[in-house]
Short mmCIF file of N, CA and C and ligand atoms in Angstrom, two decimals:
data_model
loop_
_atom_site.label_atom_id
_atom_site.label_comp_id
_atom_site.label_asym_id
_atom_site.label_seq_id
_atom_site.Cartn_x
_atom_site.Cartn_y
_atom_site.Cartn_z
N UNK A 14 5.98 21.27 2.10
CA UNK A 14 6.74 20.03 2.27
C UNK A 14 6.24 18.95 1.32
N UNK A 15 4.90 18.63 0.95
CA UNK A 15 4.02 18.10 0.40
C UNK A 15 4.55 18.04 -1.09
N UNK A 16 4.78 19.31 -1.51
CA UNK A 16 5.16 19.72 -3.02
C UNK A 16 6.13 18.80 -3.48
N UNK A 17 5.86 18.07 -4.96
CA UNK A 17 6.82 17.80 -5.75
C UNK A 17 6.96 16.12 -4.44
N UNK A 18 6.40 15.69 -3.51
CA UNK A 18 6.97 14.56 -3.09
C UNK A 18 7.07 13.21 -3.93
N UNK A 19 7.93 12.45 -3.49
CA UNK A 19 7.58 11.28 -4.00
C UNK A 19 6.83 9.87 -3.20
N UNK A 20 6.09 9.32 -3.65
CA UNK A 20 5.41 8.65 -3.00
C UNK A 20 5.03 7.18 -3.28
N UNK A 21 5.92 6.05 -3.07
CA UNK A 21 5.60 4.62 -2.76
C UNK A 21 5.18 4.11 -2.60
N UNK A 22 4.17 3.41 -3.83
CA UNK A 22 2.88 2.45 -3.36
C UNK A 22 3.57 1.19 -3.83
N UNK A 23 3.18 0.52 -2.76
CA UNK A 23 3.89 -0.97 -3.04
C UNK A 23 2.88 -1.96 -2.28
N UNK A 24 2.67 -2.76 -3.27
CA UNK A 24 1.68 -3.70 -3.44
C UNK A 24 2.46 -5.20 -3.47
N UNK A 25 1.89 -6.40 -2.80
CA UNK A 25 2.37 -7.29 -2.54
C UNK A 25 1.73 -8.51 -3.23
N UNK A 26 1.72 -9.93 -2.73
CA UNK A 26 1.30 -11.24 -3.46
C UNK A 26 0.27 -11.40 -4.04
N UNK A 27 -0.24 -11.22 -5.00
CA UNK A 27 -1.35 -11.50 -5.98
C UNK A 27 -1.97 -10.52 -6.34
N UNK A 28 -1.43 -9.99 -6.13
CA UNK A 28 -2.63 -7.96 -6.33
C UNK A 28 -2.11 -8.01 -7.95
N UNK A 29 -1.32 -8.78 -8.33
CA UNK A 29 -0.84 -8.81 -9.71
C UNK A 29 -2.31 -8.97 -10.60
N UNK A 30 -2.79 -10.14 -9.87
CA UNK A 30 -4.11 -10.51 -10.51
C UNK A 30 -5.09 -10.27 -10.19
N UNK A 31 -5.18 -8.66 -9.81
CA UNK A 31 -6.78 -8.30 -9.29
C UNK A 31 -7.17 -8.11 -10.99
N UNK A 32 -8.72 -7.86 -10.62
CA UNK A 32 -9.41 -8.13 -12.15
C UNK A 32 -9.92 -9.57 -12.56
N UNK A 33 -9.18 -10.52 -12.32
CA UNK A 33 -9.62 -11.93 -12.33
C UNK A 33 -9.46 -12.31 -10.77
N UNK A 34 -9.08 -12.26 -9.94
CA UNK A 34 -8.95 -12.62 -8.45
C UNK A 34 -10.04 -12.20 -7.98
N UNK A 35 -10.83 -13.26 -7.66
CA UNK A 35 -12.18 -12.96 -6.40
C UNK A 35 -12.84 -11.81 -6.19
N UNK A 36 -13.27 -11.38 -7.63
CA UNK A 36 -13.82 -10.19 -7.92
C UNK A 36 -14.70 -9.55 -6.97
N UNK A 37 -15.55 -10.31 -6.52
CA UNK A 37 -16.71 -10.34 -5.21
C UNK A 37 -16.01 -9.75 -4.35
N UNK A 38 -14.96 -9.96 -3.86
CA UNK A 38 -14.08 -9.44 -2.92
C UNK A 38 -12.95 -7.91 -3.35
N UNK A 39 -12.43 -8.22 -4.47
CA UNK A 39 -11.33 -7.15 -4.66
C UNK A 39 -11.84 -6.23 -5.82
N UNK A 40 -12.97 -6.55 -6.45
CA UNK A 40 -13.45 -5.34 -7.17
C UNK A 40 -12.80 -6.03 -8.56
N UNK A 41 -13.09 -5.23 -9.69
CA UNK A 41 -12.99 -6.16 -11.18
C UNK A 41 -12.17 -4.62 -11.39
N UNK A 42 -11.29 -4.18 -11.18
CA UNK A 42 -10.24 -3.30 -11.54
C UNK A 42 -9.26 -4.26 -11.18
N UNK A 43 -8.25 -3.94 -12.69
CA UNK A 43 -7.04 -4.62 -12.47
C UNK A 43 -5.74 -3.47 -12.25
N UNK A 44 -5.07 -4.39 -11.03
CA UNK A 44 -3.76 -3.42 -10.99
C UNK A 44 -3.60 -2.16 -11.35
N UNK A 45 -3.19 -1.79 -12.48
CA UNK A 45 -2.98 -1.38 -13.64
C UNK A 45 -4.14 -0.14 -13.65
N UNK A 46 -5.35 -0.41 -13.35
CA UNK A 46 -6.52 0.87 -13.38
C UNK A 46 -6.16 1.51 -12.61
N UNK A 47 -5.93 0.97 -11.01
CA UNK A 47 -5.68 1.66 -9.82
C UNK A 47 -4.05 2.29 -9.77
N UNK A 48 -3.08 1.55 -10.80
CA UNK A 48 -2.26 2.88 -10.80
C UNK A 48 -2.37 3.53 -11.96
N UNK A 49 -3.46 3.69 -12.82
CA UNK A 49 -3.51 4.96 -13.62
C UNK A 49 -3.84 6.13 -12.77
N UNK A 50 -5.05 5.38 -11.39
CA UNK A 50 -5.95 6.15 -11.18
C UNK A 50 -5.40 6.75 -9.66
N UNK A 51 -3.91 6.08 -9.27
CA UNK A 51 -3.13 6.79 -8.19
C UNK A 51 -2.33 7.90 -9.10
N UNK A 52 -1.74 7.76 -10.25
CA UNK A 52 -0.83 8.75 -11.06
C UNK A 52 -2.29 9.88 -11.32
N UNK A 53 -2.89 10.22 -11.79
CA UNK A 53 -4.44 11.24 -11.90
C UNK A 53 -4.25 12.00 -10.33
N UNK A 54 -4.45 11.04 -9.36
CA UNK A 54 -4.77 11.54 -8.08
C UNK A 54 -3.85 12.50 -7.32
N UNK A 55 -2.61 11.46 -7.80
CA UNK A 55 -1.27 12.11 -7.03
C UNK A 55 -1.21 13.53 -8.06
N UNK A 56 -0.89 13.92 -8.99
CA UNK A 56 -0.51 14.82 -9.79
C UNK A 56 -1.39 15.92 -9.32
N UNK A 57 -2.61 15.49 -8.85
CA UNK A 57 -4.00 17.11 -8.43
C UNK A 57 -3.26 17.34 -6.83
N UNK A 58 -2.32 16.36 -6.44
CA UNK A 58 -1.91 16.75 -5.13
C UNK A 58 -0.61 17.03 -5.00
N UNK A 59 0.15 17.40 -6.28
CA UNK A 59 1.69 17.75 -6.48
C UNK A 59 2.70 16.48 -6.11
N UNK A 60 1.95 15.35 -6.15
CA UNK A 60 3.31 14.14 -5.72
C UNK A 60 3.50 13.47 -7.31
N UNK A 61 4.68 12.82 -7.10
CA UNK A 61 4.81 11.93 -8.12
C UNK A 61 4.74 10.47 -7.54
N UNK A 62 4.21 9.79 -7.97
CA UNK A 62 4.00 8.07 -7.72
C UNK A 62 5.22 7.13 -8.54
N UNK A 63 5.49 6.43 -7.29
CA UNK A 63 6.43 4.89 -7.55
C UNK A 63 5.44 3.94 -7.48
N UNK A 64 5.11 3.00 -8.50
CA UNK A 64 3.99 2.51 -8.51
C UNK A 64 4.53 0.77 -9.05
N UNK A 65 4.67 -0.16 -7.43
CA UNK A 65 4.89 -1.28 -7.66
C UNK A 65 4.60 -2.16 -7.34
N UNK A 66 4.62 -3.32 -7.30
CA UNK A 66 4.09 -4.88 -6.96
C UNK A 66 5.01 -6.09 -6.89
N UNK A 67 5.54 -7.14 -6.59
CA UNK A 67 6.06 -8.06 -5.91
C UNK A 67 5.40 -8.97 -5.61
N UNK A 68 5.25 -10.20 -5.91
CA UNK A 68 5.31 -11.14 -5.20
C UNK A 68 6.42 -11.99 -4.22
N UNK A 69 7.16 -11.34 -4.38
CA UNK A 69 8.82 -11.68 -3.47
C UNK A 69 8.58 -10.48 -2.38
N UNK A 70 8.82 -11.45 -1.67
CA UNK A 70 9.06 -11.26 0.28
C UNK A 70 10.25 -9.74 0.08
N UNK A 71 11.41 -10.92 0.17
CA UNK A 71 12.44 -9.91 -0.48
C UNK A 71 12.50 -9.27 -0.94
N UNK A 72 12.19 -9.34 -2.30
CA UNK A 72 11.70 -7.45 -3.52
C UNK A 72 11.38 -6.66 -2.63
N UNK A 73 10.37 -6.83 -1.94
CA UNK A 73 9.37 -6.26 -1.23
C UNK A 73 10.22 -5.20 -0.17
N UNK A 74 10.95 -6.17 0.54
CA UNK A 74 12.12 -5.49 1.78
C UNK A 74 12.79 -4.22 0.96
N UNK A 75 13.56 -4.61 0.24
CA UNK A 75 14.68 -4.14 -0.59
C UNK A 75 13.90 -2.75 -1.30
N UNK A 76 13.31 -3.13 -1.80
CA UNK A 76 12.54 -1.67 -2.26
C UNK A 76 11.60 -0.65 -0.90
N UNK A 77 11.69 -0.80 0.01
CA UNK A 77 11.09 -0.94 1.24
C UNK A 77 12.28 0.53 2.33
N UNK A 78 13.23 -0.83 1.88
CA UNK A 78 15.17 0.20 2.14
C UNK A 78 15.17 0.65 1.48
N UNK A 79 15.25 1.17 0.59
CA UNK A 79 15.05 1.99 -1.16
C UNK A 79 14.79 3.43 -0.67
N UNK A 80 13.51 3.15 -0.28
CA UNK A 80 12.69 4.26 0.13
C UNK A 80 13.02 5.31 0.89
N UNK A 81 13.80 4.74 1.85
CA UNK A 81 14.43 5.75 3.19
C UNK A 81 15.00 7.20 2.63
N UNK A 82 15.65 6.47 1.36
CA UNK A 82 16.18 8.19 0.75
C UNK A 82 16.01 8.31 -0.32
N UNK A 83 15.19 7.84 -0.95
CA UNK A 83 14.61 8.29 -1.99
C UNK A 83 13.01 8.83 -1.93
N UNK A 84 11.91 8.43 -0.92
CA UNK A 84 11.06 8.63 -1.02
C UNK A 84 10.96 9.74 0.48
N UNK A 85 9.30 10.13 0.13
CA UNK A 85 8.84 10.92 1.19
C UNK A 85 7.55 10.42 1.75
N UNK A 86 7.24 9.58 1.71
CA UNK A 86 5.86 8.38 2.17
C UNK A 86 5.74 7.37 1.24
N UNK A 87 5.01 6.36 1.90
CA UNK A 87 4.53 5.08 1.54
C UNK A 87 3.32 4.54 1.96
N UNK A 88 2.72 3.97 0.22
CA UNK A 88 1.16 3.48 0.90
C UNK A 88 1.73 2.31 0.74
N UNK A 89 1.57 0.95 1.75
CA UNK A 89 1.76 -0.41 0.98
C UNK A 89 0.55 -1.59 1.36
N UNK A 90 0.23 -1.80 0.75
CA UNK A 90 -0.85 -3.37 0.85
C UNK A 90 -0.17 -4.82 0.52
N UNK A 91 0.51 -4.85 2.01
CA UNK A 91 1.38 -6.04 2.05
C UNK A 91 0.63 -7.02 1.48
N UNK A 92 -0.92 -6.79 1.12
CA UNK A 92 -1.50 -8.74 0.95
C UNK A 92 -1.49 -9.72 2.15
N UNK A 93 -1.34 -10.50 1.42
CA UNK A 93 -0.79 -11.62 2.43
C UNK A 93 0.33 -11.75 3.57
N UNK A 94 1.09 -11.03 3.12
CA UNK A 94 2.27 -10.94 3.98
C UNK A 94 1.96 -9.65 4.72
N UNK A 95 1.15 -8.82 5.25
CA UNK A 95 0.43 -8.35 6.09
C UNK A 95 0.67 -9.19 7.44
N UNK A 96 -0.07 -10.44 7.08
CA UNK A 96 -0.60 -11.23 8.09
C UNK A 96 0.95 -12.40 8.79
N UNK A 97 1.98 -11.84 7.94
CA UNK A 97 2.71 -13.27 8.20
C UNK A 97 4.60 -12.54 8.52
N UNK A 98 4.90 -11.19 7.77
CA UNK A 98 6.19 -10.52 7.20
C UNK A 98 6.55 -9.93 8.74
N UNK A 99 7.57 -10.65 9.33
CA UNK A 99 8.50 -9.63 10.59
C UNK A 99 9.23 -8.98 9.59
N UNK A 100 9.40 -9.73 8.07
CA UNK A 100 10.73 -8.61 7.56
C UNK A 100 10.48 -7.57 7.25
N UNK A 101 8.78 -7.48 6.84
CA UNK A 101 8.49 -6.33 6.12
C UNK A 101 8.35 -5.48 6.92
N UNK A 102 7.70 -6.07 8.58
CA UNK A 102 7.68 -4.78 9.84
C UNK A 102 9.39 -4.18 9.90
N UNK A 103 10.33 -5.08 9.84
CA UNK A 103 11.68 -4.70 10.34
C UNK A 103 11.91 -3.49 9.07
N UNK A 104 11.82 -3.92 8.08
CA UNK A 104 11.99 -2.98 6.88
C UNK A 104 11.61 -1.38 7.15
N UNK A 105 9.90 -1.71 7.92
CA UNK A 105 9.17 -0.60 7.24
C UNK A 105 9.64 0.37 8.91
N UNK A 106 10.01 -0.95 10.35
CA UNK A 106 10.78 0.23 11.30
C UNK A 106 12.43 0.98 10.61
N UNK A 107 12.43 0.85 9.46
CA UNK A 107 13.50 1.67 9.36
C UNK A 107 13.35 2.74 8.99
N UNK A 108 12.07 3.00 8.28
CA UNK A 108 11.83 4.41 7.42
C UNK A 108 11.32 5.59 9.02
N UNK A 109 11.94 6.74 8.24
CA UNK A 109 11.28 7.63 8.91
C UNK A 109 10.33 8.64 8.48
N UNK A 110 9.85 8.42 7.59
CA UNK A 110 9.04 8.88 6.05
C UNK A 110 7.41 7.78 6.77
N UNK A 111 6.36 8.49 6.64
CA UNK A 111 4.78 8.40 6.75
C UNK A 111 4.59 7.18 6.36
N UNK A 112 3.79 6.19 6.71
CA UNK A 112 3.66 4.92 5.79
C UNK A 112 1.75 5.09 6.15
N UNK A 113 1.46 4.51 5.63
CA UNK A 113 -0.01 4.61 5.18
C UNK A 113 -0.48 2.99 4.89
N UNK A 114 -0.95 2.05 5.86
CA UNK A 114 -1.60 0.88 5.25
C UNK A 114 -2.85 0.65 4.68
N UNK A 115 -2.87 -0.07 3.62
CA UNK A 115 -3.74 -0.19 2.56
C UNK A 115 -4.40 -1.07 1.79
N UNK A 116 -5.54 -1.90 2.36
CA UNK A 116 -6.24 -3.05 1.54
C UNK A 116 -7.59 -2.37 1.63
N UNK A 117 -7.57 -3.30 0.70
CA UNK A 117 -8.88 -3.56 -0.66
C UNK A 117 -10.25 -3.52 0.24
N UNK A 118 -10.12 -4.62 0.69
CA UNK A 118 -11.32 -5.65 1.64
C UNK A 118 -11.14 -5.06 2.94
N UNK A 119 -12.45 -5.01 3.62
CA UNK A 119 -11.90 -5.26 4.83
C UNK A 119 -11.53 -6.18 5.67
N UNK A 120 -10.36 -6.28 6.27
CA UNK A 120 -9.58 -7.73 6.68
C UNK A 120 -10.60 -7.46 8.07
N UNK A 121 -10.90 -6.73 8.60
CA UNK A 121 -11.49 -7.20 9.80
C UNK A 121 -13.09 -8.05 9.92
N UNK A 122 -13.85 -7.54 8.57
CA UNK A 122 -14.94 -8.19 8.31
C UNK A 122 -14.78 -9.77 7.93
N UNK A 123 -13.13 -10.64 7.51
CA UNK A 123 -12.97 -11.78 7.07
C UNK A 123 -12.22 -12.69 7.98
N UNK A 124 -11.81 -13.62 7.61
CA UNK A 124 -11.12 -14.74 8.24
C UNK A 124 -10.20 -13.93 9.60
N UNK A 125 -10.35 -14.73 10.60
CA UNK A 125 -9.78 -14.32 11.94
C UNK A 125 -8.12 -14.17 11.53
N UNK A 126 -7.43 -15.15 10.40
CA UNK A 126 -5.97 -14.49 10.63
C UNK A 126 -6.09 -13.73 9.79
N UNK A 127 -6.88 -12.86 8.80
CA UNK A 127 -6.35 -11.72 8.52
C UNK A 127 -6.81 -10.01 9.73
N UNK A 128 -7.21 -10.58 10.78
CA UNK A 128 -7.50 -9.26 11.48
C UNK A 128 -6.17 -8.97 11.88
N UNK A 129 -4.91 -9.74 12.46
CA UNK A 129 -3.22 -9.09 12.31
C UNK A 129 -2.86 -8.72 11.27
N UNK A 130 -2.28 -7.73 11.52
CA UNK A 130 -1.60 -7.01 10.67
C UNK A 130 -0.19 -6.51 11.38
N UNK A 131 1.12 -6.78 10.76
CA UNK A 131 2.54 -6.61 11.36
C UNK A 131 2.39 -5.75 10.78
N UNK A 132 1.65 -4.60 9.81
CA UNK A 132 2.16 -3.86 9.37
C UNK A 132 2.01 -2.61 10.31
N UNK A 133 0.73 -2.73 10.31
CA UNK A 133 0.24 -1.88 11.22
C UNK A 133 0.87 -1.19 12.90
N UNK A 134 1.73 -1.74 13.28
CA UNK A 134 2.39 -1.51 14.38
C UNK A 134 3.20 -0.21 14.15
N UNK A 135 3.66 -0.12 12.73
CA UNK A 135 3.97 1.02 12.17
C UNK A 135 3.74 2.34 11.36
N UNK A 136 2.28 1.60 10.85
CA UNK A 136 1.46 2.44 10.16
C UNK A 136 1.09 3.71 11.06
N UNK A 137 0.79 4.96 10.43
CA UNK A 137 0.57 6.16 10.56
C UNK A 137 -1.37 5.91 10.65
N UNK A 138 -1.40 5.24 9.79
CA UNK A 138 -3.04 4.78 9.81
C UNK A 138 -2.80 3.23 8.78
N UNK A 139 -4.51 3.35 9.08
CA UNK A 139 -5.00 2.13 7.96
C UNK A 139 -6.72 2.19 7.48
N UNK A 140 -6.10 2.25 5.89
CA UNK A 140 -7.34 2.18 5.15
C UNK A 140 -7.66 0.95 4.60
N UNK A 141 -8.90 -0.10 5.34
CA UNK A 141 -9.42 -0.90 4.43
C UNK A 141 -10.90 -0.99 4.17
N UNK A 142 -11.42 -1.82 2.91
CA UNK A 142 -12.86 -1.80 2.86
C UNK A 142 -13.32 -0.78 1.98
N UNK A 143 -12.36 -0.23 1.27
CA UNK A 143 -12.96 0.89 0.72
C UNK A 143 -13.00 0.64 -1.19
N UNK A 144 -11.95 -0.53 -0.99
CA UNK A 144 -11.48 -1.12 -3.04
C UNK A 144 -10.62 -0.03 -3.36
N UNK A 145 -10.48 0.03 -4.55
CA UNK A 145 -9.45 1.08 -5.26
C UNK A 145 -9.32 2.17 -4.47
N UNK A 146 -10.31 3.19 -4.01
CA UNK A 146 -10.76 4.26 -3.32
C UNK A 146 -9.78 4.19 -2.01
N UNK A 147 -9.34 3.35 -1.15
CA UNK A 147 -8.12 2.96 -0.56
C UNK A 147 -6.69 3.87 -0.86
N UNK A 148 -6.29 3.73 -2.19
CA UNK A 148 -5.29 3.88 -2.60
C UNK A 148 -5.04 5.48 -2.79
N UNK A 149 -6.09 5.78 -3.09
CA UNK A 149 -6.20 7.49 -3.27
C UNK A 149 -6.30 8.15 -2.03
N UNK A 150 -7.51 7.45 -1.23
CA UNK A 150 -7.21 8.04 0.32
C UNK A 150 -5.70 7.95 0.96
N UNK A 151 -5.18 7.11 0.33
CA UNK A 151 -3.88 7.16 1.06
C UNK A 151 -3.50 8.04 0.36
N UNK A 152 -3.17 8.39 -0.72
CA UNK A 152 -2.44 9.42 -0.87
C UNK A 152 -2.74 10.65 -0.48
N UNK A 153 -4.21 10.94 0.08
CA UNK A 153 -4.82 12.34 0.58
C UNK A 153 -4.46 12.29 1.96
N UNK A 154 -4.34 11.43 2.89
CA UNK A 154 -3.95 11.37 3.81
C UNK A 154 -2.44 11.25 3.95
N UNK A 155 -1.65 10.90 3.03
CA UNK A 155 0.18 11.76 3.18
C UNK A 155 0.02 12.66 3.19
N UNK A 156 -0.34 13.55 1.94
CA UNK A 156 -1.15 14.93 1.68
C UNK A 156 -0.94 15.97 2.71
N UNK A 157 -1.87 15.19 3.63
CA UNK A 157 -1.95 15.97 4.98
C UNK A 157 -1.00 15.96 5.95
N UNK A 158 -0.47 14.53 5.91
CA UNK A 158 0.30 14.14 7.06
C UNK A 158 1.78 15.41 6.50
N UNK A 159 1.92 15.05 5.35
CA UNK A 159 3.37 15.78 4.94
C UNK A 159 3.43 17.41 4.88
N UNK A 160 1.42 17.78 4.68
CA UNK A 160 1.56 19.38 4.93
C UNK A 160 1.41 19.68 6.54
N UNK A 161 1.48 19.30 7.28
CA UNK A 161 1.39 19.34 8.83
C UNK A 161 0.20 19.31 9.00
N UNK A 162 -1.03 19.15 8.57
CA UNK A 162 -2.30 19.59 8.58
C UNK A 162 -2.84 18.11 9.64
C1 LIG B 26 -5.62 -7.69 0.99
C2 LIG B 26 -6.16 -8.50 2.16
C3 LIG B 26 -5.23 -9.64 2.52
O1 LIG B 26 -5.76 -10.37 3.62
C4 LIG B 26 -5.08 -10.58 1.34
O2 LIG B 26 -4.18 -11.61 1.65
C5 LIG B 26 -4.71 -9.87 0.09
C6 LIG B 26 -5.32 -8.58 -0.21
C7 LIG B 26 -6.60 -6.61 0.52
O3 LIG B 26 -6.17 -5.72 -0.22
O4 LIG B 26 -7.78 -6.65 0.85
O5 LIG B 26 -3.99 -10.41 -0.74
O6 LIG B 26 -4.43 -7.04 1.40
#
């Protein structure tokens, strides 16, 4: 089932500017490393990667609906809108395809409003605290989820 999937990483408000963004916190890889280094990962696991980012709420939804029939899982690191998006929960109750949540930091080690997460109500799991290494576990964990394992 696993074979040949496609797989949706969608990244949200400011992840544009990891690399210069609060390095201490998000690691000095920009964007851009971490999807070279999801396309490497996914390919040793037979998926192909959709590999995107948004700072729009909206974008975010819309590619979100996208997914339902075009994709076969989703990792996403809402960011900020984690902590704040009913649209993105309403979005992501539409898929029936694996979703996988995914930050950098760990939100539970920081500021009290990032320990909510709307995403999570729907998530299959959640990986944070781990930096880039996040992004790949998610994809090892569709991996599994999509081979029944
Ligand atoms: C983040 C954590 C969020 O709280 C924050 O707003 C982000 C990034 C992370 O990857 O650690 O923008 O999702």
């Amino acid at each position: 089932m696993a074979d040949n999937a496609k797989i949706l990483i969608l990244n949200g408000p400011n992840l544009n500017m990891l690399g210069v963004r609060e390095p201490e916190i998000y690691g000095a890889d920009t964007l851009a490393d971490i999807e070279q280094r999801c396309h490497a990962h996914a390919s040793t696991l037979g998926f192909s990667v959709d590999f995107r980012q948004s700072n729009v709420e909206g974008e975010l939804v819309t590619w979100i609906q996208e997914s339902r029939t075009t994709c076969q899982g989703i990792a996403i690191n809402a960011a900020a809108f984690t902590h704040t998006s009913v649209a993105i929960l309403d979005a992501l109750s539409l898929l029936d395809i694996p979703i996988i949540e995914v930050h950098l930091s760990n939100i539970f080690a920081r500021e009290s409003f990032r320990h909510h997460s709307y995403v999570s109500a729907v998530a299959a799991g959640v990986i944070c605290g781990f930096g880039w290494r996040g992004y790949t576990l998610a994809l090892d964990a569709l991996k599994d989820i999509l081979d029944g394992d």
